[in-house]
Amino acid sequence: MEQQGTISVEDNVIRCRGSWTLPNLSQLERGGRALRWPDSPTVLYDAGEVTAMDTGGALILQRCIDGVRRKGQQTALQGLKPEFGELLRKIEVEWSQPVGNGAGRGMSWMERFTRIMQSRQISTIRALAFVGESTIAFGRALIRPRSIRWRALLRIVEVDGVRALPITGLLTFLVGVVIAYQGAEQLRKFGTNIFIVDLVGISLLREIAPLIVAILIAGRSGSAYAAEIGTMKVTEELDAVRTLGISPMNLLVLPRAFALVIALPLLTVYADAVGVFGGMLIALGELNVSFAEFLARFEEAVPVRHLLIGLGKAPFFAAIIALVGCYQGFQIRGGVDDVGRHTTISVVQGIFLVIVFDAICSILLNWWDL
């Protein structure tokens, strides 16, 4: 029978023995509270006789170490098996940060501001590290296409691309109708009915259709990515994947990112066509511009560069949405509530970054007279 987990003080050394797993957590907590901690400047933990450890046991050990550190004493850990040490380091990174409702009580506004800025700095560094890791993985995948999980990629293209056609078509059709209808009211006053083609064609192809599709996919697919990966992390499926020697980046991030990079430009072309068709219907009904006149003017007044600019932005929108959704999924640390919170964050951040990128592109293209 496996020895129960124990913690005791012998010769001013805290000795950890047995199985530090979930069934023994209550006994370990009682043992930790009953200890008389050594008064030496450095407290030594000897974990050489720990036979088993899971996340719960590592959390108990980390709490004991943090309790000693809060008293101003130094800690040292010896004898812990490498696999248990890796689990303890993960717990230290993810669970030892001060959280809770009372974390900021008794601090001045400057201390609270400093803590907030430090937290933002850490989050920014993690996000940049994730982007760098993703970029390296993308480069390796492009060099070795066989490493891409094509079956998973095609499945995601179907789920996030093909199945998004109805809602994308309906939304962009209505947007095209609204643009044409509002423009018709003004153009009719000046007798320039034919310019409805310029208004609908340029605005939809260049800006509105790619942006509407990106926002829709950010809410539909970006949130799904965060929820899926977050659920896998909460249920420890990601730990099992790493144990099998499979990279979560190659398994989860790359197929989703490549699938969106493929699907979003195609959805944008579809949205362009449906939106322009909606504008054609309003032009016919409100301004008596026939389909033939509309298409003839469209070919003359709407250069191909507007279509290419809109399509050129779509892959970048796709990469932003996929990376934000996957990154927020990996940041989930708690339970179901944390999954919902990071899912919401992924949608907000994805839409925000898409709009910021679109604004930057508009400014740069205006400077370049495009």
mmCIF file of C-alpha atoms in Angstrom, residues 23-357:
data_model
loop_
_atom_site.group_PDB
_atom_site.id
_atom_site.type_symbol
_atom_site.label_atom_id
_atom_site.label_comp_id
_atom_site.label_asym_id
_atom_site.label_seq_id
_atom_site.Cartn_x
_atom_site.Cartn_y
_atom_site.Cartn_z
ATOM 1 C CA PRO A 23 -6.634 11.829 -1.025
ATOM 2 C CA ASN A 24 -4.003 12.987 1.511
ATOM 3 C CA LEU A 25 -4.496 16.758 1.255
ATOM 4 C CA SER A 26 -6.537 17.162 4.455
ATOM 5 C CA GLN A 27 -3.934 15.224 6.469
ATOM 6 C CA LEU A 28 -1.098 17.269 4.955
ATOM 7 C CA GLU A 29 -2.885 20.538 5.750
ATOM 8 C CA ARG A 30 -3.401 19.491 9.375
ATOM 9 C CA GLY A 31 0.226 18.435 9.617
ATOM 10 C CA GLY A 32 1.413 21.743 8.166
ATOM 11 C CA ARG A 33 -0.653 23.795 10.606
ATOM 12 C CA ALA A 34 0.658 21.766 13.563
ATOM 13 C CA LEU A 35 4.345 22.238 12.679
ATOM 14 C CA ARG A 36 6.693 24.356 14.781
ATOM 15 C CA TRP A 37 8.778 26.015 12.106
ATOM 16 C CA PRO A 38 12.559 26.174 12.674
ATOM 17 C CA ASP A 39 13.934 29.568 13.769
ATOM 18 C CA SER A 40 17.020 29.362 11.558
ATOM 19 C CA PRO A 41 17.528 32.026 8.829
ATOM 20 C CA THR A 42 17.195 29.345 6.139
ATOM 21 C CA VAL A 43 14.563 26.637 6.353
ATOM 22 C CA LEU A 44 15.517 23.431 4.547
ATOM 23 C CA TYR A 45 12.865 21.204 2.972
ATOM 24 C CA ASP A 46 13.914 17.593 2.328
ATOM 25 C CA ALA A 47 11.503 16.029 -0.199
ATOM 26 C CA GLY A 48 13.660 13.060 -1.162
ATOM 27 C CA GLU A 49 11.127 10.567 0.234
ATOM 28 C CA VAL A 50 8.109 11.948 -1.632
ATOM 29 C CA THR A 51 6.827 9.030 -3.698
ATOM 30 C CA ALA A 52 3.941 10.677 -5.541
ATOM 31 C CA MET A 53 2.727 14.224 -6.118
ATOM 32 C CA ASP A 54 -0.127 15.784 -8.039
ATOM 33 C CA THR A 55 -1.283 19.387 -8.444
ATOM 34 C CA GLY A 56 -2.970 19.423 -5.025
ATOM 35 C CA GLY A 57 0.138 18.163 -3.239
ATOM 36 C CA ALA A 58 2.367 20.643 -5.079
ATOM 37 C CA LEU A 59 -0.002 23.446 -4.054
ATOM 38 C CA ILE A 60 0.198 22.420 -0.379
ATOM 39 C CA LEU A 61 4.001 22.353 -0.533
ATOM 40 C CA GLN A 62 4.102 25.747 -2.247
ATOM 41 C CA ARG A 63 1.836 27.215 0.435
ATOM 42 C CA CYS A 64 4.178 25.930 3.150
ATOM 43 C CA ILE A 65 7.162 27.488 1.386
ATOM 44 C CA ASP A 66 5.317 30.807 0.920
ATOM 45 C CA GLY A 67 4.348 30.816 4.609
ATOM 46 C CA VAL A 68 7.999 30.559 5.633
ATOM 47 C CA ARG A 69 9.011 33.288 3.190
ATOM 48 C CA ARG A 70 6.387 35.669 4.560
ATOM 49 C CA LYS A 71 8.080 35.375 7.952
ATOM 50 C CA GLY A 72 11.297 36.722 6.431
ATOM 51 C CA GLN A 73 13.133 33.388 6.331
ATOM 52 C CA GLN A 74 14.852 31.912 3.302
ATOM 53 C CA THR A 75 13.898 28.477 1.975
ATOM 54 C CA ALA A 76 15.809 25.674 0.284
ATOM 55 C CA LEU A 77 14.399 22.516 -1.264
ATOM 56 C CA GLN A 78 16.373 19.344 -1.846
ATOM 57 C CA GLY A 79 15.749 15.800 -3.014
ATOM 58 C CA LEU A 80 12.540 16.446 -4.959
ATOM 59 C CA LYS A 81 12.266 14.333 -8.115
ATOM 60 C CA PRO A 82 12.595 16.312 -11.378
ATOM 61 C CA GLU A 83 9.024 15.619 -12.519
ATOM 62 C CA PHE A 84 7.677 16.806 -9.141
ATOM 63 C CA GLY A 85 9.986 19.822 -9.258
ATOM 64 C CA GLU A 86 8.592 20.841 -12.651
ATOM 65 C CA LEU A 87 5.052 20.602 -11.281
ATOM 66 C CA LEU A 88 6.044 22.714 -8.261
ATOM 67 C CA ARG A 89 7.592 25.383 -10.493
ATOM 68 C CA LYS A 90 4.400 25.536 -12.519
ATOM 69 C CA ILE A 91 2.345 25.951 -9.352
ATOM 70 C CA GLU A 92 4.710 28.683 -8.136
ATOM 71 C CA VAL A 93 4.319 30.645 -11.372
ATOM 72 C CA GLU A 94 0.569 30.269 -11.695
ATOM 73 C CA TRP A 95 -0.717 30.246 -8.117
ATOM 74 C CA SER A 96 1.681 32.163 -5.898
ATOM 75 C CA GLN A 97 0.760 35.609 -7.251
ATOM 76 C CA PRO A 98 -1.225 37.675 -4.743
ATOM 77 C CA VAL A 99 -4.895 37.569 -5.664
ATOM 78 C CA GLY A 100 -8.174 38.174 -3.881
ATOM 79 C CA ASN A 101 -10.410 40.945 -2.757
ATOM 80 C CA GLY A 102 -8.119 42.120 -0.011
ATOM 81 C CA ALA A 103 -4.883 42.203 -2.004
ATOM 82 C CA GLY A 104 -4.862 45.989 -2.240
ATOM 83 C CA ARG A 105 -6.069 46.887 1.251
ATOM 84 C CA GLY A 106 -3.802 49.136 3.253
ATOM 85 C CA MET A 107 -1.776 50.217 0.219
ATOM 86 C CA SER A 108 -1.416 53.762 -1.022
ATOM 87 C CA TRP A 109 -2.681 54.739 -4.444
ATOM 88 C CA MET A 110 0.911 54.798 -5.698
ATOM 89 C CA GLU A 111 1.511 51.228 -4.515
ATOM 90 C CA ARG A 112 -1.716 50.062 -6.132
ATOM 91 C CA PHE A 113 -0.812 51.874 -9.358
ATOM 92 C CA THR A 114 2.654 50.316 -9.302
ATOM 93 C CA ARG A 115 1.199 46.850 -8.779
ATOM 94 C CA ILE A 116 -1.271 47.326 -11.618
ATOM 95 C CA MET A 117 1.493 48.514 -13.947
ATOM 96 C CA GLN A 118 3.681 45.569 -12.981
ATOM 97 C CA SER A 119 0.796 43.204 -13.700
ATOM 98 C CA ARG A 120 0.234 44.833 -17.106
ATOM 99 C CA GLN A 121 3.940 44.610 -17.849
ATOM 100 C CA ILE A 122 3.985 40.891 -17.034
ATOM 101 C CA SER A 123 0.896 40.332 -19.198
ATOM 102 C CA THR A 124 2.479 42.232 -22.082
ATOM 103 C CA ILE A 125 5.692 40.219 -21.833
ATOM 104 C CA ARG A 126 3.731 36.961 -21.823
ATOM 105 C CA ALA A 127 1.698 38.069 -24.837
ATOM 106 C CA LEU A 128 4.812 39.058 -26.777
ATOM 107 C CA ALA A 129 6.470 35.762 -25.851
ATOM 108 C CA PHE A 130 3.403 33.901 -27.134
ATOM 109 C CA VAL A 131 3.463 35.873 -30.389
ATOM 110 C CA GLY A 132 7.174 35.135 -30.809
ATOM 111 C CA GLU A 133 6.690 31.435 -30.121
ATOM 112 C CA SER A 134 3.767 31.343 -32.565
ATOM 113 C CA THR A 135 5.793 33.108 -35.267
ATOM 114 C CA ILE A 136 8.625 30.599 -34.918
ATOM 115 C CA ALA A 137 6.153 27.712 -35.054
ATOM 116 C CA PHE A 138 4.515 29.198 -38.182
ATOM 117 C CA GLY A 139 7.894 29.474 -39.876
ATOM 118 C CA ARG A 140 8.776 25.882 -39.062
ATOM 119 C CA ALA A 141 5.395 24.686 -40.298
ATOM 120 C CA LEU A 142 5.815 26.524 -43.604
ATOM 121 C CA ILE A 143 9.262 24.970 -44.053
ATOM 122 C CA ARG A 144 7.897 21.509 -43.199
ATOM 123 C CA PRO A 145 4.273 21.366 -44.399
ATOM 124 C CA ARG A 146 4.008 17.699 -43.408
ATOM 125 C CA SER A 147 4.111 18.744 -39.750
ATOM 126 C CA ILE A 148 0.796 20.594 -40.146
ATOM 127 C CA ARG A 149 -2.230 18.640 -38.932
ATOM 128 C CA TRP A 150 -4.196 18.910 -42.153
ATOM 129 C CA ARG A 151 -7.198 16.908 -40.995
ATOM 130 C CA ALA A 152 -7.716 19.191 -37.993
ATOM 131 C CA LEU A 153 -7.093 22.244 -40.194
ATOM 132 C CA LEU A 154 -9.759 21.212 -42.727
ATOM 133 C CA ARG A 155 -12.229 20.468 -39.954
ATOM 134 C CA ILE A 156 -11.706 23.961 -38.510
ATOM 135 C CA VAL A 157 -12.091 25.500 -41.980
ATOM 136 C CA GLU A 158 -15.458 23.759 -42.219
ATOM 137 C CA VAL A 159 -16.590 24.805 -38.733
ATOM 138 C CA ASP A 160 -15.338 28.389 -38.808
ATOM 139 C CA GLY A 161 -15.620 29.040 -42.534
ATOM 140 C CA VAL A 162 -18.318 27.039 -44.259
ATOM 141 C CA ARG A 163 -20.728 27.092 -41.323
ATOM 142 C CA ALA A 164 -20.263 30.852 -40.973
ATOM 143 C CA LEU A 165 -21.554 31.509 -44.504
ATOM 144 C CA PRO A 166 -25.253 31.984 -43.583
ATOM 145 C CA ILE A 167 -24.745 34.539 -40.806
ATOM 146 C CA THR A 168 -21.969 36.301 -42.735
ATOM 147 C CA GLY A 169 -24.095 36.549 -45.868
ATOM 148 C CA LEU A 170 -27.157 37.794 -43.990
ATOM 149 C CA LEU A 171 -25.211 40.434 -42.077
ATOM 150 C CA THR A 172 -23.283 41.833 -45.037
ATOM 151 C CA PHE A 173 -26.428 41.780 -47.205
ATOM 152 C CA LEU A 174 -28.192 43.948 -44.632
ATOM 153 C CA VAL A 175 -25.165 46.244 -44.343
ATOM 154 C CA GLY A 176 -25.143 46.696 -48.121
ATOM 155 C CA VAL A 177 -28.864 47.465 -48.048
ATOM 156 C CA VAL A 178 -28.432 50.036 -45.278
ATOM 157 C CA ILE A 179 -25.511 51.785 -46.995
ATOM 158 C CA ALA A 180 -27.336 51.980 -50.315
ATOM 159 C CA TYR A 181 -30.606 53.108 -48.752
ATOM 160 C CA GLN A 182 -29.002 55.881 -46.707
ATOM 161 C CA GLY A 183 -26.925 57.006 -49.681
ATOM 162 C CA ALA A 184 -29.943 56.974 -52.002
ATOM 163 C CA GLU A 185 -31.724 59.562 -49.875
ATOM 164 C CA GLN A 186 -28.888 62.033 -50.378
ATOM 165 C CA LEU A 187 -28.013 61.228 -54.005
ATOM 166 C CA ARG A 188 -31.619 61.623 -55.137
ATOM 167 C CA LYS A 189 -31.583 65.264 -54.014
ATOM 168 C CA PHE A 190 -28.733 66.118 -56.415
ATOM 169 C CA GLY A 191 -29.770 63.851 -59.297
ATOM 170 C CA THR A 192 -26.578 61.778 -59.050
ATOM 171 C CA ASN A 193 -28.215 58.397 -58.723
ATOM 172 C CA ILE A 194 -25.467 56.500 -60.530
ATOM 173 C CA PHE A 195 -22.922 57.388 -57.848
ATOM 174 C CA ILE A 196 -24.619 54.889 -55.570
ATOM 175 C CA VAL A 197 -22.332 52.370 -57.251
ATOM 176 C CA ASP A 198 -19.203 54.190 -56.092
ATOM 177 C CA LEU A 199 -20.535 54.487 -52.555
ATOM 178 C CA VAL A 200 -21.523 50.842 -52.179
ATOM 179 C CA GLY A 201 -18.601 49.332 -54.115
ATOM 180 C CA ILE A 202 -15.683 51.206 -52.567
ATOM 181 C CA SER A 203 -16.970 51.247 -48.989
ATOM 182 C CA LEU A 204 -17.860 47.554 -48.941
ATOM 183 C CA LEU A 205 -14.867 46.129 -50.780
ATOM 184 C CA ARG A 206 -12.230 48.262 -49.121
ATOM 185 C CA GLU A 207 -13.375 48.629 -45.503
ATOM 186 C CA ILE A 208 -16.766 47.471 -44.344
ATOM 187 C CA ALA A 209 -16.995 43.867 -45.586
ATOM 188 C CA PRO A 210 -13.535 42.763 -44.293
ATOM 189 C CA LEU A 211 -14.133 44.512 -40.961
ATOM 190 C CA ILE A 212 -17.644 43.125 -40.461
ATOM 191 C CA VAL A 213 -16.469 39.588 -41.269
ATOM 192 C CA ALA A 214 -13.509 39.916 -38.883
ATOM 193 C CA ILE A 215 -15.696 41.194 -36.032
ATOM 194 C CA LEU A 216 -18.192 38.406 -36.631
ATOM 195 C CA ILE A 217 -15.483 35.720 -36.646
ATOM 196 C CA ALA A 218 -13.866 37.219 -33.531
ATOM 197 C CA GLY A 219 -17.125 36.806 -31.657
ATOM 198 C CA ARG A 220 -17.923 33.418 -33.151
ATOM 199 C CA SER A 221 -14.566 31.639 -33.437
ATOM 200 C CA GLY A 222 -12.168 33.598 -31.211
ATOM 201 C CA SER A 223 -14.382 32.971 -28.197
ATOM 202 C CA ALA A 224 -14.663 29.288 -29.107
ATOM 203 C CA TYR A 225 -10.865 28.937 -29.251
ATOM 204 C CA ALA A 226 -10.449 30.473 -25.795
ATOM 205 C CA ALA A 227 -13.202 28.291 -24.316
ATOM 206 C CA GLU A 228 -11.918 25.066 -25.893
ATOM 207 C CA ILE A 229 -8.295 25.529 -24.828
ATOM 208 C CA GLY A 230 -9.321 26.848 -21.419
ATOM 209 C CA THR A 231 -11.511 23.822 -20.778
ATOM 210 C CA MET A 232 -8.653 21.542 -21.770
ATOM 211 C CA LYS A 233 -6.398 23.355 -19.314
ATOM 212 C CA VAL A 234 -8.919 23.179 -16.459
ATOM 213 C CA THR A 235 -9.434 19.451 -17.008
ATOM 214 C CA GLU A 236 -5.630 18.953 -17.231
ATOM 215 C CA GLU A 237 -5.835 17.650 -20.798
ATOM 216 C CA LEU A 238 -3.024 20.037 -21.763
ATOM 217 C CA ASP A 239 -0.787 18.452 -19.122
ATOM 218 C CA ALA A 240 -1.567 15.044 -20.616
ATOM 219 C CA VAL A 241 -0.727 16.341 -24.096
ATOM 220 C CA ARG A 242 2.649 17.659 -22.876
ATOM 221 C CA THR A 243 3.304 14.371 -21.079
ATOM 222 C CA LEU A 244 2.858 12.563 -24.403
ATOM 223 C CA GLY A 245 5.521 14.823 -25.917
ATOM 224 C CA ILE A 246 3.075 16.717 -28.154
ATOM 225 C CA SER A 247 3.438 20.465 -28.451
ATOM 226 C CA PRO A 248 0.168 22.339 -27.673
ATOM 227 C CA MET A 249 1.318 24.984 -30.153
ATOM 228 C CA ASN A 250 1.387 22.472 -33.011
ATOM 229 C CA LEU A 251 -1.727 20.647 -31.839
ATOM 230 C CA LEU A 252 -4.026 23.567 -31.001
ATOM 231 C CA VAL A 253 -2.726 26.928 -32.201
ATOM 232 C CA LEU A 254 -1.325 26.273 -35.681
ATOM 233 C CA PRO A 255 -4.374 24.455 -37.133
ATOM 234 C CA ARG A 256 -6.704 27.201 -35.893
ATOM 235 C CA ALA A 257 -4.505 30.040 -37.127
ATOM 236 C CA PHE A 258 -3.897 28.498 -40.565
ATOM 237 C CA ALA A 259 -7.583 27.627 -40.920
ATOM 238 C CA LEU A 260 -8.676 31.209 -40.234
ATOM 239 C CA VAL A 261 -5.995 32.599 -42.548
ATOM 240 C CA ILE A 262 -7.517 30.424 -45.301
ATOM 241 C CA ALA A 263 -11.179 30.938 -44.417
ATOM 242 C CA LEU A 264 -11.322 34.671 -43.696
ATOM 243 C CA PRO A 265 -10.271 35.921 -47.183
ATOM 244 C CA LEU A 266 -12.784 33.530 -48.764
ATOM 245 C CA LEU A 267 -15.501 34.753 -46.424
ATOM 246 C CA THR A 268 -14.527 38.327 -47.311
ATOM 247 C CA VAL A 269 -14.999 37.670 -51.043
ATOM 248 C CA TYR A 270 -18.362 36.084 -50.299
ATOM 249 C CA ALA A 271 -19.334 39.057 -48.120
ATOM 250 C CA ASP A 272 -18.269 41.505 -50.850
ATOM 251 C CA ALA A 273 -20.516 39.809 -53.401
ATOM 252 C CA VAL A 274 -23.535 39.523 -51.102
ATOM 253 C CA GLY A 275 -23.177 43.088 -49.810
ATOM 254 C CA VAL A 276 -22.897 44.543 -53.305
ATOM 255 C CA PHE A 277 -25.960 42.529 -54.336
ATOM 256 C CA GLY A 278 -27.903 44.093 -51.472
ATOM 257 C CA GLY A 279 -26.818 47.520 -52.694
ATOM 258 C CA MET A 280 -27.904 46.627 -56.243
ATOM 259 C CA LEU A 281 -31.405 45.779 -55.048
ATOM 260 C CA ILE A 282 -31.807 49.121 -53.279
ATOM 261 C CA ALA A 283 -30.318 50.983 -56.271
ATOM 262 C CA LEU A 284 -32.919 49.346 -58.504
ATOM 263 C CA GLY A 285 -35.843 49.964 -56.187
ATOM 264 C CA GLU A 286 -35.030 53.484 -54.956
ATOM 265 C CA LEU A 287 -32.980 55.068 -57.751
ATOM 266 C CA ASN A 288 -34.070 53.109 -60.841
ATOM 267 C CA VAL A 289 -30.483 52.025 -61.536
ATOM 268 C CA SER A 290 -30.755 48.699 -63.362
ATOM 269 C CA PHE A 291 -28.454 45.757 -62.719
ATOM 270 C CA ALA A 292 -26.761 46.279 -66.107
ATOM 271 C CA GLU A 293 -26.106 49.965 -65.405
ATOM 272 C CA PHE A 294 -24.908 49.136 -61.904
ATOM 273 C CA LEU A 295 -22.409 46.513 -63.104
ATOM 274 C CA ALA A 296 -21.171 48.708 -65.965
ATOM 275 C CA ARG A 297 -20.533 51.597 -63.583
ATOM 276 C CA PHE A 298 -19.059 49.219 -61.009
ATOM 277 C CA GLU A 299 -16.409 48.004 -63.459
ATOM 278 C CA GLU A 300 -15.564 51.573 -64.392
ATOM 279 C CA ALA A 301 -15.658 53.328 -60.986
ATOM 280 C CA VAL A 302 -14.342 50.707 -58.544
ATOM 281 C CA PRO A 303 -10.674 49.859 -59.187
ATOM 282 C CA VAL A 304 -9.416 46.372 -58.414
ATOM 283 C CA ARG A 305 -7.045 47.789 -55.797
ATOM 284 C CA HIS A 306 -9.959 48.318 -53.389
ATOM 285 C CA LEU A 307 -10.795 44.618 -53.550
ATOM 286 C CA LEU A 308 -7.123 43.685 -53.110
ATOM 287 C CA ILE A 309 -6.719 46.027 -50.131
ATOM 288 C CA GLY A 310 -9.719 44.470 -48.414
ATOM 289 C CA LEU A 311 -8.489 40.949 -49.118
ATOM 290 C CA GLY A 312 -4.958 41.864 -48.053
ATOM 291 C CA LYS A 313 -6.139 42.823 -44.587
ATOM 292 C CA ALA A 314 -8.162 39.640 -44.083
ATOM 293 C CA PRO A 315 -5.220 37.255 -43.315
ATOM 294 C CA PHE A 316 -3.866 39.695 -40.711
ATOM 295 C CA PHE A 317 -7.317 39.947 -39.136
ATOM 296 C CA ALA A 318 -7.423 36.144 -39.067
ATOM 297 C CA ALA A 319 -4.015 35.848 -37.371
ATOM 298 C CA ILE A 320 -4.989 38.436 -34.739
ATOM 299 C CA ILE A 321 -8.277 36.685 -33.931
ATOM 300 C CA ALA A 322 -6.743 33.209 -33.735
ATOM 301 C CA LEU A 323 -3.740 34.229 -31.629
ATOM 302 C CA VAL A 324 -5.799 36.302 -29.193
ATOM 303 C CA GLY A 325 -8.327 33.496 -28.721
ATOM 304 C CA CYS A 326 -5.665 30.823 -28.204
ATOM 305 C CA TYR A 327 -3.569 33.047 -25.923
ATOM 306 C CA GLN A 328 -6.515 33.796 -23.640
ATOM 307 C CA GLY A 329 -7.295 30.094 -23.521
ATOM 308 C CA PHE A 330 -3.796 29.332 -22.273
ATOM 309 C CA GLN A 331 -4.086 32.066 -19.594
ATOM 310 C CA ILE A 332 -6.994 30.363 -17.830
ATOM 311 C CA ARG A 333 -5.924 29.167 -14.393
ATOM 312 C CA GLY A 334 -9.073 28.721 -12.321
ATOM 313 C CA GLY A 335 -12.355 26.971 -12.937
ATOM 314 C CA VAL A 336 -15.446 27.563 -15.013
ATOM 315 C CA ASP A 337 -15.727 31.233 -13.999
ATOM 316 C CA ASP A 338 -12.218 31.896 -15.293
ATOM 317 C CA VAL A 339 -13.113 30.222 -18.598
ATOM 318 C CA GLY A 340 -16.031 32.610 -19.066
ATOM 319 C CA ARG A 341 -13.975 35.655 -18.111
ATOM 320 C CA HIS A 342 -11.129 34.926 -20.509
ATOM 321 C CA THR A 343 -13.577 34.013 -23.261
ATOM 322 C CA THR A 344 -15.100 37.475 -22.939
ATOM 323 C CA ILE A 345 -11.641 39.051 -22.865
ATOM 324 C CA SER A 346 -10.678 37.214 -26.060
ATOM 325 C CA VAL A 347 -13.670 38.669 -27.917
ATOM 326 C CA VAL A 348 -13.086 42.216 -26.667
ATOM 327 C CA GLN A 349 -9.340 42.162 -27.313
ATOM 328 C CA GLY A 350 -9.756 40.506 -30.705
ATOM 329 C CA ILE A 351 -12.264 43.098 -31.938
ATOM 330 C CA PHE A 352 -10.225 45.951 -30.462
ATOM 331 C CA LEU A 353 -6.979 44.844 -32.110
ATOM 332 C CA VAL A 354 -8.712 44.222 -35.436
ATOM 333 C CA ILE A 355 -10.124 47.760 -35.446
ATOM 334 C CA VAL A 356 -6.773 49.251 -34.395
ATOM 335 C CA PHE A 357 -4.993 47.366 -37.181
#
